[in-house]
Amino acid sequence: MPDSLSGSIQAEVGARARKRITRRLMPYLLLLYFIAFIDRTNVSVAALQMKVDLGFSDAIIGAGAGVFFIGYFLLEIPGTLIVENWSARKWIARIMISWGIVASVMGLIGTHWLSFMSEKHQFYSLRFILGLAEAGFFPGIIVYLSHWFRYEDRARAKANFMIGLPIATLVGVPLSQAIMHNIEWLGWPGWRWVFILEGLPSVILGVITLFYLTDWPREAKWLPEDEKNWIIGELEREKQAKAGSAGSFKDQIKSSLLNPKTLQLAIIYLFIVTGYYGLTFFLPSITARMKGTSITTQTIITSLPFAFGFVAMLINGAHSDRTGERRLHTAVPMMLAAAAMVLSILSGDNLALVVSFFCVMGIGLHAYLPVFWMWPTAYFSASSAAAAIGLINSFGNLGGYLGPLVVGQLRTRTGSFTASMWFLAACIMIAGLLSLRLEKTSKQ
């Protein structure tokens, strides 16, 4: 940025650059996450018919839903380092194409195409491979956003990306329900078409990603030169501010992976993810057991928490950026969700109260997300942050295995979701309490 530019002109250029980058990247990244989360969680809807057609118990469904995260765990850290040091565009495209293919093949479970193993093991194997295929997507995007947005703007940018999660469930559940109950092409039941049809968009978007995304601002032909220089300069200043303790590339990786702050964030994420996926994978089954409710009502009840979560995520991320406060914006939503879950258990058969507390749960379980992912990039420099994000996400997402597994087992053994809900509420509250102990950084 030329020194002759006045502060007001720099501010004007910066404002234009931020808007242009946001308009170019955020809608597309939101779409990718929307599709990713539908492919990951549509099993929660398909399970309602799969259990009948294939004779699966809730324990099998829970284990299959969760084993996705074992595969996901294995490739997380390499994936984030590839995004930081090779190409986000190519890696994200590879992820999308491979996961779209595997997601569609899920629709062939129980057919002669996969008859070389039992139906249960077909289900487990494909969910595991789907996790391998998708590994690195979410943390890779978190790292990618740090290539384009300043620290001061990142919580809002991450919120704009992560709203794909509640939107995917808000739209995805009714969409999957509609496919499952209305499409039986080739004489196949609707649950097969849920997987087949919802996997195809990922393949198409993977190809588009190769041409649409740009790895770094310096490569962006769509960014005017003055705006390009501004964002490069801002990010370079941020990088230099952390460079004093950076060390060599290997030292950065080692120090971030062994840092107690990384372990603390990973443990927090493990507990909150256990609670989140334990609830969301079985929410359609929970609402299906509500007395006197139609399928339409159950679909609405399942979707409402995510509608409220969508709004809460945007508000909390924007408010955190505006105030510069991160710790309470992370911890309070978690504790709110845990309290709401306990109150929903105590509400018994009072449908209005249960639904109200479900909505509060949705607020808490989504609002914390964009602020939580500010911590690694605040604590560490580029490669260190990439490695830390990979470790936090991979370790934390083991909760995506643990949550559905425990809920499925408890449901099968007790015939009720009550014990499961107490377990999930405890996990979420522990995450909130641990978040209160996060240390402020110099930027907060």
Coordinates of C-alpha atoms in Angstrom, one line a residue:
M1 CA 0.0 0.0 0.0
P2 CA 1.7 3.3 -1.1
D3 CA 2.7 5.5 1.9
S4 CA 1.0 8.5 0.2
L5 CA -2.4 7.1 0.7
S6 CA -4.2 8.9 3.5
G7 CA -5.8 6.9 6.3
S8 CA -9.3 7.7 5.0
I9 CA -8.4 6.4 1.5
Q10 CA -7.0 3.2 3.1
A11 CA -10.1 2.8 5.1
E12 CA -12.2 3.1 2.0
V13 CA -10.1 0.6 0.0
G14 CA -10.3 -1.8 3.0
A15 CA -14.0 -1.5 3.2
R16 CA -14.4 -2.3 -0.5
A17 CA -12.0 -5.2 -0.3
R18 CA -13.8 -6.7 2.7
K19 CA -17.1 -6.5 1.0
R20 CA -15.8 -7.9 -2.3
I21 CA -14.1 -10.8 -0.6
T22 CA -17.2 -11.6 1.4
R23 CA -19.5 -11.4 -1.6
R24 CA -17.2 -13.6 -3.6
L25 CA -16.4 -16.3 -1.1
M26 CA -19.0 -16.6 1.7
P27 CA -22.1 -17.6 -0.3
Y28 CA -20.2 -20.3 -2.1
L29 CA -18.5 -21.6 1.1
L30 CA -21.9 -21.6 2.8
L31 CA -23.3 -23.7 0.0
L32 CA -20.5 -26.2 0.3
Y33 CA -21.0 -26.6 4.1
F34 CA -24.7 -26.9 3.6
I35 CA -24.3 -29.8 1.1
A36 CA -21.6 -31.4 3.4
F37 CA -23.8 -31.4 6.4
I38 CA -26.8 -32.8 4.6
D39 CA -24.6 -35.7 3.3
R40 CA -23.3 -36.2 6.8
T41 CA -26.6 -36.2 8.7
N42 CA -29.3 -37.4 6.3
V43 CA -28.8 -40.8 7.9
S44 CA -30.8 -39.5 10.9
V45 CA -33.9 -39.3 8.6
A46 CA -33.2 -42.3 6.5
A47 CA -32.8 -44.4 9.6
L48 CA -36.6 -44.2 10.2
Q49 CA -37.1 -46.5 7.2
M50 CA -33.7 -48.3 7.3
K51 CA -34.5 -49.8 10.7
V52 CA -37.6 -51.4 9.2
D53 CA -36.2 -52.5 5.8
L54 CA -32.8 -53.8 7.1
G55 CA -33.7 -54.7 10.7
F56 CA -31.3 -52.3 12.2
S57 CA -31.6 -51.4 16.0
D58 CA -31.0 -48.0 17.4
A59 CA -27.7 -49.3 18.6
I60 CA -26.6 -50.2 15.1
I61 CA -27.8 -46.8 13.7
G62 CA -26.0 -45.0 16.5
A63 CA -22.7 -46.9 15.9
G64 CA -23.0 -46.4 12.1
A65 CA -23.7 -42.7 12.5
G66 CA -20.7 -42.4 14.8
V67 CA -18.2 -44.4 13.0
F68 CA -18.1 -41.7 10.4
F69 CA -16.0 -39.7 12.8
I70 CA -13.4 -42.4 13.2
G71 CA -12.5 -42.1 9.6
Y72 CA -12.8 -38.3 9.9
F73 CA -10.3 -38.3 12.8
L74 CA -7.6 -40.0 10.9
L75 CA -7.0 -37.4 8.1
E76 CA -7.8 -34.1 9.8
I77 CA -4.3 -32.8 10.7
P78 CA -2.8 -33.7 7.3
G79 CA -5.8 -32.1 5.6
T80 CA -5.4 -28.7 7.3
L81 CA -1.6 -28.7 6.6
I82 CA -2.3 -29.4 2.9
V83 CA -4.7 -26.4 2.8
E84 CA -2.1 -24.1 4.5
N85 CA 0.9 -25.3 2.5
W86 CA -0.4 -26.6 -0.8
S87 CA -3.8 -25.7 -2.3
A88 CA -7.2 -25.2 -0.5
R89 CA -9.0 -25.2 -3.9
K90 CA -7.7 -28.6 -5.0
W91 CA -8.0 -30.2 -1.7
I92 CA -11.6 -29.1 -1.1
A93 CA -12.5 -30.1 -4.6
R94 CA -11.1 -33.6 -4.0
I95 CA -13.0 -33.9 -0.7
M96 CA -16.3 -33.0 -2.3
I97 CA -16.1 -35.3 -5.3
S98 CA -15.0 -38.3 -3.2
W99 CA -17.6 -37.7 -0.4
G100 CA -20.4 -37.2 -2.9
I101 CA -19.6 -40.5 -4.6
V102 CA -19.5 -42.4 -1.2
A103 CA -22.7 -40.6 0.0
S104 CA -24.6 -41.8 -3.0
V105 CA -23.3 -45.4 -2.7
M106 CA -24.9 -45.4 0.7
G107 CA -28.2 -45.9 -1.2
L108 CA -27.0 -49.3 -2.4
I109 CA -26.8 -50.9 1.1
G110 CA -28.6 -54.2 1.1
T111 CA -28.4 -54.6 -2.7
H112 CA -26.5 -57.2 -4.7
W113 CA -23.9 -54.6 -5.5
L114 CA -22.6 -54.8 -2.0
S115 CA -23.6 -58.4 -1.1
F116 CA -20.0 -59.5 -0.4
M117 CA -20.5 -58.4 3.3
S118 CA -23.5 -58.2 5.7
E119 CA -25.8 -55.2 5.6
K120 CA -24.7 -54.0 9.0
H121 CA -21.0 -54.1 7.9
Q122 CA -21.9 -52.4 4.6
F123 CA -23.4 -49.6 6.7
Y124 CA -20.5 -49.3 9.0
S125 CA -17.9 -49.5 6.2
L126 CA -19.5 -46.8 4.1
R127 CA -19.9 -44.5 7.0
F128 CA -16.3 -45.0 7.9
I129 CA -15.2 -44.3 4.3
L130 CA -17.4 -41.2 4.1
G131 CA -15.6 -39.9 7.2
L132 CA -12.2 -40.5 5.4
A133 CA -13.5 -38.8 2.3
E134 CA -14.8 -35.7 4.1
A135 CA -11.8 -35.4 6.6
G136 CA -10.2 -32.0 6.4
F137 CA -13.1 -30.1 4.9
F138 CA -14.3 -28.1 7.9
P139 CA -10.9 -27.3 9.5
G140 CA -9.6 -26.7 6.0
I141 CA -12.2 -24.0 5.4
I142 CA -11.4 -22.5 8.8
V143 CA -7.7 -22.2 7.8
Y144 CA -8.7 -21.0 4.3
L145 CA -10.7 -18.1 5.9
S146 CA -7.5 -17.0 7.6
H147 CA -6.0 -16.5 4.2
W148 CA -8.7 -13.9 3.3
F149 CA -10.0 -12.2 6.5
R150 CA -8.3 -10.2 9.2
Y151 CA -8.5 -11.4 12.8
E152 CA -11.0 -8.6 13.5
D153 CA -13.4 -9.9 10.8
R154 CA -13.0 -13.6 11.2
A155 CA -15.7 -14.4 13.8
R156 CA -18.3 -12.9 11.5
A157 CA -16.9 -14.6 8.4
K158 CA -16.9 -17.9 10.3
A159 CA -20.5 -17.3 11.4
N160 CA -21.5 -16.7 7.7
F161 CA -19.9 -20.0 6.8
M162 CA -21.1 -22.0 9.7
I163 CA -24.7 -21.1 9.3
G164 CA -24.6 -23.8 6.7
L165 CA -24.9 -26.2 9.6
P166 CA -28.3 -25.1 11.0
I167 CA -29.6 -24.3 7.5
A168 CA -28.7 -27.8 6.3
T169 CA -30.8 -29.3 9.1
L170 CA -33.6 -26.7 8.7
V171 CA -33.9 -27.4 5.0
G172 CA -32.3 -30.9 4.9
V173 CA -34.7 -32.7 7.2
P174 CA -37.9 -31.7 5.3
L175 CA -36.1 -32.3 2.0
S176 CA -35.0 -35.8 3.1
Q177 CA -38.5 -36.5 4.5
A178 CA -40.0 -35.4 1.2
I179 CA -37.7 -37.6 -0.9
M180 CA -38.2 -40.6 1.5
H181 CA -42.0 -40.5 1.4
N182 CA -42.5 -39.5 -2.2
I183 CA -39.8 -41.1 -4.4
E184 CA -39.7 -44.9 -5.0
W185 CA -38.2 -45.0 -8.5
L186 CA -37.1 -48.5 -9.7
G187 CA -39.2 -49.9 -6.8
W188 CA -36.6 -48.9 -4.3
P189 CA -37.7 -47.5 -1.0
G190 CA -37.3 -43.7 -0.4
W191 CA -34.4 -43.9 2.0
R192 CA -32.2 -45.2 -0.8
W193 CA -33.0 -42.1 -2.9
V194 CA -32.3 -39.8 0.1
F195 CA -28.6 -40.9 -0.1
I196 CA -28.4 -41.2 -3.9
L197 CA -30.0 -37.8 -4.8
E198 CA -28.4 -35.8 -1.9
G199 CA -24.9 -37.1 -2.7
L200 CA -24.8 -36.0 -6.4
P201 CA -24.6 -32.2 -5.8
S202 CA -21.3 -32.7 -3.9
V203 CA -19.7 -34.2 -7.0
I204 CA -20.9 -31.3 -9.2
L205 CA -19.8 -28.7 -6.8
G206 CA -16.4 -30.4 -6.4
V207 CA -15.7 -29.8 -10.1
I208 CA -17.0 -26.2 -9.9
T209 CA -14.7 -25.6 -6.9
L210 CA -11.6 -26.2 -9.0
F211 CA -12.5 -23.2 -11.2
Y212 CA -14.2 -20.9 -8.7
L213 CA -12.1 -20.7 -5.5
T214 CA -8.8 -18.9 -5.3
D215 CA -6.1 -20.1 -2.9
W216 CA -4.5 -16.7 -1.9
P217 CA -5.3 -13.0 -2.4
R218 CA -2.2 -12.5 -4.5
E219 CA -3.7 -15.0 -7.1
A220 CA -7.2 -13.3 -7.2
K221 CA -7.8 -11.9 -10.7
W222 CA -11.3 -10.8 -9.5
L223 CA -9.8 -8.4 -6.8
P224 CA -8.6 -4.9 -8.0
E225 CA -5.0 -4.2 -7.4
D226 CA -5.5 -1.6 -4.6
E227 CA -7.8 -3.9 -2.7
K228 CA -5.5 -6.9 -3.2
N229 CA -2.5 -4.9 -1.8
W230 CA -4.6 -3.8 1.2
I231 CA -5.6 -7.3 2.3
I232 CA -2.2 -8.7 1.6
G233 CA -0.7 -5.9 3.7
E234 CA -3.1 -6.5 6.6
L235 CA -2.6 -10.2 6.7
E236 CA 1.2 -9.7 6.5
R237 CA 1.2 -7.4 9.5
E238 CA -0.9 -9.9 11.4
K239 CA 1.6 -12.6 10.5
Q240 CA 4.6 -10.5 11.5
A241 CA 3.0 -9.8 14.9
K242 CA 3.1 -13.5 15.6
A243 CA 6.4 -14.2 13.9
G244 CA 8.6 -13.6 17.0
S245 CA 7.8 -17.0 18.5
A246 CA 7.1 -18.9 15.3
G247 CA 10.4 -20.8 14.8
S248 CA 10.9 -23.3 12.0
F249 CA 8.0 -25.0 10.3
K250 CA 8.5 -28.3 12.2
D251 CA 8.9 -26.4 15.5
Q252 CA 5.6 -24.5 14.8
I253 CA 3.7 -27.8 14.3
K254 CA 5.3 -29.5 17.3
S255 CA 4.7 -26.5 19.6
S256 CA 1.0 -26.1 18.6
L257 CA 0.2 -29.8 18.9
L258 CA 1.9 -30.1 22.4
N259 CA 0.6 -26.8 23.6
P260 CA -1.8 -27.1 26.6
K261 CA -4.1 -24.5 25.0
T262 CA -4.6 -26.9 22.0
L263 CA -5.4 -29.8 24.4
Q264 CA -7.8 -27.6 26.3
L265 CA -9.7 -26.6 23.2
A266 CA -9.7 -30.2 21.9
I267 CA -11.3 -31.4 25.2
I268 CA -13.9 -28.7 25.1
Y269 CA -14.8 -29.6 21.6
L270 CA -15.0 -33.3 22.4
F271 CA -17.6 -32.6 25.0
I272 CA -19.7 -30.2 23.0
V273 CA -19.6 -32.3 19.9
T274 CA -20.6 -35.4 21.9
G275 CA -23.7 -33.5 23.0
Y276 CA -24.4 -32.0 19.6
Y277 CA -24.3 -35.1 17.5
G278 CA -25.8 -37.3 20.1
L279 CA -28.9 -35.0 19.9
T280 CA -29.0 -34.2 16.2
F281 CA -28.6 -37.7 14.9
F282 CA -31.5 -39.0 17.0
L283 CA -33.7 -35.8 17.0
P284 CA -36.0 -37.2 14.2
S285 CA -36.4 -40.4 16.2
I286 CA -37.1 -38.4 19.4
T287 CA -39.8 -36.3 17.8
A288 CA -41.3 -39.4 16.1
R289 CA -42.1 -40.6 19.7
M290 CA -44.0 -37.5 20.6
K291 CA -47.6 -38.5 21.3
G292 CA -50.4 -37.0 19.1
T293 CA -48.1 -35.4 16.5
S294 CA -48.2 -35.9 12.7
I295 CA -45.2 -36.3 10.4
T296 CA -45.6 -32.7 9.4
T297 CA -45.6 -31.5 13.0
Q298 CA -42.6 -33.7 13.8
T299 CA -40.7 -32.3 10.9
I300 CA -41.4 -28.7 12.0
I301 CA -40.4 -29.5 15.6
T302 CA -37.1 -31.1 14.3
S303 CA -36.3 -28.0 12.2
L304 CA -37.2 -25.3 14.7
P305 CA -34.0 -25.5 16.9
F306 CA -31.9 -25.1 13.8
A307 CA -33.9 -22.0 12.6
F308 CA -33.2 -20.4 16.0
G309 CA -29.6 -21.6 15.9
F310 CA -29.1 -20.0 12.5
V311 CA -30.0 -16.5 13.8
A312 CA -28.1 -17.0 17.1
M313 CA -24.9 -17.9 15.2
L314 CA -25.0 -14.7 13.2
I315 CA -25.8 -12.5 16.2
N316 CA -23.2 -14.0 18.5
G317 CA -20.4 -13.9 15.9
A318 CA -21.2 -10.3 15.0
H319 CA -21.5 -9.2 18.6
S320 CA -18.2 -10.9 19.5
D321 CA -16.4 -9.1 16.7
R322 CA -17.9 -5.8 17.7
T323 CA -17.0 -6.1 21.4
G324 CA -13.8 -8.1 21.0
E325 CA -14.9 -10.5 23.7
R326 CA -14.5 -14.2 23.0
R327 CA -14.6 -16.2 26.2
L328 CA -18.2 -15.5 27.4
H329 CA -19.4 -15.6 23.8
T330 CA -18.1 -19.2 23.7
A331 CA -19.0 -20.5 27.2
V332 CA -22.5 -18.9 27.8
P333 CA -24.2 -20.4 24.8
M334 CA -23.0 -23.9 25.8
M335 CA -24.3 -23.6 29.4
L336 CA -27.6 -22.2 28.1
A337 CA -28.0 -25.3 25.8
A338 CA -27.2 -27.7 28.7
A339 CA -29.7 -25.9 31.0
A340 CA -32.4 -26.0 28.3
M341 CA -31.8 -29.8 27.7
V342 CA -32.3 -30.5 31.4
L343 CA -35.5 -28.4 31.5
S344 CA -36.8 -30.2 28.4
I345 CA -36.4 -33.5 30.3
L346 CA -38.2 -32.2 33.3
S347 CA -41.1 -30.9 31.1
G348 CA -42.4 -34.4 30.6
D349 CA -45.2 -34.6 28.0
N350 CA -45.9 -30.8 27.9
L351 CA -45.3 -30.4 24.2
A352 CA -45.2 -26.6 24.1
L353 CA -42.5 -26.5 26.9
V354 CA -40.4 -29.3 25.3
V355 CA -40.4 -27.5 21.9
S356 CA -39.6 -24.2 23.5
F357 CA -36.6 -25.7 25.3
F358 CA -35.5 -27.5 22.1
C359 CA -35.4 -24.0 20.5
V360 CA -33.2 -22.7 23.3
M361 CA -31.0 -25.7 22.9
G362 CA -30.7 -24.9 19.2
I363 CA -29.6 -21.3 20.1
G364 CA -26.9 -22.5 22.5
L365 CA -25.6 -25.4 20.4
H366 CA -24.9 -23.1 17.4
A367 CA -24.2 -19.6 18.7
Y368 CA -20.8 -20.6 20.2
L369 CA -19.3 -22.1 17.0
P370 CA -17.8 -19.1 15.1
V371 CA -16.4 -17.7 18.3
F372 CA -14.9 -21.0 19.4
W373 CA -12.9 -21.3 16.2
M374 CA -11.3 -17.9 16.7
W375 CA -9.2 -19.3 19.6
P376 CA -6.7 -21.3 17.5
T377 CA -5.9 -18.5 15.1
A378 CA -5.6 -16.1 18.0
Y379 CA -3.2 -18.3 19.9
F380 CA -1.0 -19.5 17.0
S381 CA 0.6 -18.4 13.7
A382 CA -0.3 -19.8 10.3
S383 CA 1.1 -23.4 10.2
S384 CA 0.8 -23.7 13.9
A385 CA -2.8 -22.7 13.8
A386 CA -3.5 -25.1 10.9
A387 CA -2.0 -28.0 12.9
A388 CA -3.9 -27.0 16.0
I389 CA -7.2 -26.7 14.2
G390 CA -6.7 -30.1 12.7
L391 CA -6.0 -31.7 16.1
I392 CA -8.8 -29.9 17.8
N393 CA -11.3 -30.8 15.1
S394 CA -10.2 -34.4 14.8
F395 CA -10.0 -35.1 18.5
G396 CA -13.2 -33.2 19.2
N397 CA -15.1 -34.9 16.4
L398 CA -14.6 -38.3 18.1
G399 CA -17.5 -37.0 20.1
G400 CA -19.5 -37.4 16.9
Y401 CA -18.8 -41.1 17.3
L402 CA -19.3 -41.2 21.1
G403 CA -22.5 -39.3 21.2
P404 CA -24.6 -41.3 18.8
L405 CA -23.1 -44.5 20.1
V406 CA -24.0 -43.9 23.7
V407 CA -27.5 -42.5 22.8
G408 CA -28.2 -45.6 20.6
Q409 CA -27.0 -48.0 23.3
L410 CA -29.0 -46.3 26.1
R411 CA -32.1 -46.1 24.0
T412 CA -31.9 -49.8 23.1
R413 CA -31.3 -50.9 26.7
T414 CA -33.8 -48.6 28.4
G415 CA -36.4 -48.1 25.7
S416 CA -36.3 -44.3 26.4
F417 CA -34.2 -41.3 25.4
T418 CA -34.3 -39.8 29.0
A419 CA -31.0 -41.3 30.2
S420 CA -29.4 -40.3 26.9
M421 CA -30.5 -36.7 27.4
W422 CA -29.1 -36.5 30.9
F423 CA -25.7 -37.8 29.5
L424 CA -25.7 -35.2 26.7
A425 CA -26.7 -32.3 29.0
A426 CA -23.7 -33.2 31.3
C427 CA -21.3 -33.2 28.3
I428 CA -22.5 -29.8 27.1
M429 CA -22.3 -28.3 30.6
I430 CA -18.8 -29.6 31.1
A431 CA -17.8 -27.9 27.7
G432 CA -19.2 -24.6 28.9
L433 CA -17.5 -24.7 32.3
L434 CA -14.2 -25.5 30.7
S435 CA -14.6 -22.7 28.2
L436 CA -14.8 -20.2 31.1
R437 CA -11.1 -21.1 31.8
L438 CA -9.9 -20.1 28.3
E439 CA -7.2 -17.4 28.5
K440 CA -7.6 -14.0 26.8
T441 CA -5.2 -13.2 24.1
S442 CA -3.5 -9.8 23.4
K443 CA -6.2 -9.0 20.8
Q444 CA -9.1 -9.4 23.2

